[in-house]
JSON list of C-alpha atoms in Angstrom, two decimals:
[
{"chain": "A", "resi": 1294, "resn": "MET", "atom": "CA", "xyz": [12.33, 4.41, 2.70]},
{"chain": "A", "resi": 1295, "resn": "SER", "atom": "CA", "xyz": [13.13, 8.09, 3.65]},
{"chain": "A", "resi": 1296, "resn": "ASP", "atom": "CA", "xyz": [13.18, 8.30, 0.63]},
{"chain": "A", "resi": 1297, "resn": "PRO", "atom": "CA", "xyz": [10.60, 8.67, -1.73]},
{"chain": "A", "resi": 1298, "resn": "LYS", "atom": "CA", "xyz": [12.67, 8.00, -4.69]},
{"chain": "A", "resi": 1299, "resn": "ASP", "atom": "CA", "xyz": [14.33, 5.10, -3.03]},
{"chain": "A", "resi": 1300, "resn": "PRO", "atom": "CA", "xyz": [15.22, 2.50, -5.84]},
{"chain": "A", "resi": 1301, "resn": "ALA", "atom": "CA", "xyz": [14.53, 0.01, -3.08]},
{"chain": "A", "resi": 1302, "resn": "GLY", "atom": "CA", "xyz": [11.11, 0.84, -1.45]},
{"chain": "A", "resi": 1303, "resn": "MET", "atom": "CA", "xyz": [9.82, 1.63, -5.40]},
{"chain": "A", "resi": 1304, "resn": "ALA", "atom": "CA", "xyz": [10.98, -2.01, -5.83]},
{"chain": "A", "resi": 1305, "resn": "ALA", "atom": "CA", "xyz": [8.96, -2.88, -2.47]},
{"chain": "A", "resi": 1306, "resn": "LEU", "atom": "CA", "xyz": [5.86, -1.18, -3.53]},
{"chain": "A", "resi": 1307, "resn": "SER", "atom": "CA", "xyz": [5.69, -2.77, -7.45]},
{"chain": "A", "resi": 1308, "resn": "ILE", "atom": "CA", "xyz": [6.51, -6.14, -6.61]},
{"chain": "A", "resi": 1309, "resn": "CYS", "atom": "CA", "xyz": [3.49, -5.90, -3.90]},
{"chain": "A", "resi": 1310, "resn": "GLU", "atom": "CA", "xyz": [1.02, -4.14, -6.49]},
{"chain": "A", "resi": 1311, "resn": "ALA", "atom": "CA", "xyz": [1.67, -6.97, -8.85]},
{"chain": "A", "resi": 1312, "resn": "LEU", "atom": "CA", "xyz": [1.62, -9.79, -5.91]},
{"chain": "A", "resi": 1313, "resn": "LEU", "atom": "CA", "xyz": [-1.73, -7.55, -5.12]},
{"chain": "A", "resi": 1314, "resn": "LEU", "atom": "CA", "xyz": [-2.68, -7.66, -9.04]},
{"chain": "A", "resi": 1315, "resn": "THR", "atom": "CA", "xyz": [-2.25, -11.11, -9.15]},
{"chain": "A", "resi": 1316, "resn": "LEU", "atom": "CA", "xyz": [-4.18, -12.37, -6.41]},
{"chain": "A", "resi": 1317, "resn": "GLN", "atom": "CA", "xyz": [-7.07, -10.57, -7.75]},
{"chain": "A", "resi": 1318, "resn": "ASP", "atom": "CA", "xyz": [-7.08, -11.37, -11.42]},
{"chain": "A", "resi": 1319, "resn": "ARG", "atom": "CA", "xyz": [-7.07, -15.05, -10.62]},
{"chain": "A", "resi": 1320, "resn": "LYS", "atom": "CA", "xyz": [-9.72, -14.43, -8.01]},
{"chain": "A", "resi": 1321, "resn": "LEU", "atom": "CA", "xyz": [-7.49, -15.65, -5.26]},
{"chain": "A", "resi": 1322, "resn": "LEU", "atom": "CA", "xyz": [-8.89, -13.10, -3.32]},
{"chain": "A", "resi": 1323, "resn": "PRO", "atom": "CA", "xyz": [-11.66, -9.60, -4.18]},
{"chain": "A", "resi": 1324, "resn": "GLU", "atom": "CA", "xyz": [-10.88, -6.23, -4.52]},
{"chain": "A", "resi": 1325, "resn": "ARG", "atom": "CA", "xyz": [-12.70, -5.94, -1.40]},
{"chain": "A", "resi": 1326, "resn": "GLU", "atom": "CA", "xyz": [-9.98, -8.01, 0.60]},
{"chain": "A", "resi": 1327, "resn": "ILE", "atom": "CA", "xyz": [-7.18, -6.36, -1.15]},
{"chain": "A", "resi": 1328, "resn": "ILE", "atom": "CA", "xyz": [-8.69, -2.64, 0.01]},
{"chain": "A", "resi": 1329, "resn": "GLY", "atom": "CA", "xyz": [-8.92, -4.29, 3.94]},
{"chain": "A", "resi": 1330, "resn": "ILE", "atom": "CA", "xyz": [-4.90, -5.28, 3.35]},
{"chain": "A", "resi": 1331, "resn": "LEU", "atom": "CA", "xyz": [-4.07, -1.51, 2.35]},
{"chain": "A", "resi": 1332, "resn": "ARG", "atom": "CA", "xyz": [-6.27, -0.34, 5.22]},
{"chain": "A", "resi": 1333, "resn": "ASP", "atom": "CA", "xyz": [-5.16, -2.44, 7.62]},
{"chain": "A", "resi": 1334, "resn": "ALA", "atom": "CA", "xyz": [-1.21, -1.72, 6.60]},
{"chain": "A", "resi": 1335, "resn": "ALA", "atom": "CA", "xyz": [-1.91, 1.46, 6.41]},
{"chain": "A", "resi": 1336, "resn": "GLU", "atom": "CA", "xyz": [-3.40, 2.30, 9.66]},
{"chain": "A", "resi": 1337, "resn": "THR", "atom": "CA", "xyz": [-0.56, 0.10, 11.52]},
{"chain": "A", "resi": 1338, "resn": "HIS", "atom": "CA", "xyz": [1.75, 3.01, 10.14]},
{"chain": "A", "resi": 1339, "resn": "GLU", "atom": "CA", "xyz": [-0.62, 5.30, 10.83]},
{"chain": "A", "resi": 1340, "resn": "ASN", "atom": "CA", "xyz": [-0.32, 4.30, 14.84]},
{"chain": "A", "resi": 1341, "resn": "ALA", "atom": "CA", "xyz": [3.21, 3.39, 15.02]},
{"chain": "A", "resi": 1342, "resn": "GLY", "atom": "CA", "xyz": [5.02, 4.98, 17.48]},
{"chain": "A", "resi": 1343, "resn": "GLY", "atom": "CA", "xyz": [8.74, 5.97, 18.21]},
{"chain": "A", "resi": 1344, "resn": "SER", "atom": "CA", "xyz": [11.04, 8.94, 17.41]},
{"chain": "A", "resi": 1345, "resn": "GLU", "atom": "CA", "xyz": [10.04, 12.37, 15.56]},
{"chain": "A", "resi": 1346, "resn": "GLN", "atom": "CA", "xyz": [11.84, 10.64, 12.56]},
{"chain": "A", "resi": 1347, "resn": "THR", "atom": "CA", "xyz": [10.16, 7.17, 12.77]},
{"chain": "A", "resi": 1348, "resn": "ARG", "atom": "CA", "xyz": [6.22, 9.02, 12.97]},
{"chain": "A", "resi": 1349, "resn": "ARG", "atom": "CA", "xyz": [7.63, 11.03, 10.06]},
{"chain": "A", "resi": 1350, "resn": "LEU", "atom": "CA", "xyz": [8.15, 8.10, 7.83]},
{"chain": "A", "resi": 1351, "resn": "HIS", "atom": "CA", "xyz": [5.12, 6.33, 9.43]},
{"chain": "A", "resi": 1352, "resn": "ALA", "atom": "CA", "xyz": [3.20, 8.99, 8.57]},
{"chain": "A", "resi": 1353, "resn": "ALA", "atom": "CA", "xyz": [4.65, 9.37, 4.84]},
{"chain": "A", "resi": 1354, "resn": "THR", "atom": "CA", "xyz": [4.42, 6.03, 4.46]},
{"chain": "A", "resi": 1355, "resn": "ALA", "atom": "CA", "xyz": [0.52, 5.69, 5.75]},
{"chain": "A", "resi": 1356, "resn": "ALA", "atom": "CA", "xyz": [-0.07, 8.61, 3.10]},
{"chain": "A", "resi": 1357, "resn": "LEU", "atom": "CA", "xyz": [1.30, 6.54, 0.04]},
{"chain": "A", "resi": 1358, "resn": "ILE", "atom": "CA", "xyz": [-0.33, 3.48, 1.27]},
{"chain": "A", "resi": 1359, "resn": "ASN", "atom": "CA", "xyz": [-4.07, 5.78, 1.19]},
{"chain": "A", "resi": 1360, "resn": "GLU", "atom": "CA", "xyz": [-2.83, 7.91, -2.09]},
{"chain": "A", "resi": 1361, "resn": "ILE", "atom": "CA", "xyz": [-3.28, 4.00, -4.07]},
{"chain": "A", "resi": 1362, "resn": "LEU", "atom": "CA", "xyz": [-6.64, 3.16, -2.12]},
{"chain": "A", "resi": 1363, "resn": "GLU", "atom": "CA", "xyz": [-8.05, 6.94, -2.95]},
{"chain": "A", "resi": 1364, "resn": "GLY", "atom": "CA", "xyz": [-6.56, 6.85, -6.68]},
{"chain": "A", "resi": 1365, "resn": "GLY", "atom": "CA", "xyz": [-7.40, 3.12, -7.14]},
{"chain": "A", "resi": 1366, "resn": "ASN", "atom": "CA", "xyz": [-3.63, 2.37, -8.53]},
{"chain": "A", "resi": 1367, "resn": "LEU", "atom": "CA", "xyz": [-4.51, -1.60, -7.96]},
{"chain": "A", "resi": 1368, "resn": "SER", "atom": "CA", "xyz": [-7.52, -1.77, -9.56]},
{"chain": "A", "resi": 1369, "resn": "ARG", "atom": "CA", "xyz": [-7.85, -2.24, -13.49]},
{"chain": "A", "resi": 1370, "resn": "ARG", "atom": "CA", "xyz": [-10.64, -1.15, -14.46]},
{"chain": "A", "resi": 1371, "resn": "SER", "atom": "CA", "xyz": [-12.19, -2.30, -18.24]}
]
């Protein structure tokens, strides 16, 4: 997803967010587990190698995941 406005990337993000929210709502995964999944995903991208372009893509991906974590976008708070 080199373009943050990429429809496939946005669709994938929306689907994953919906799945994680459903897992949380149905009490199949607690919030701490969902946060752990996101942290693991971010760390994987932060540690990725490859060409400069590939590393930039991974860095942008990690930044987006970390932004979701920091913003609490996956938590529905009443």
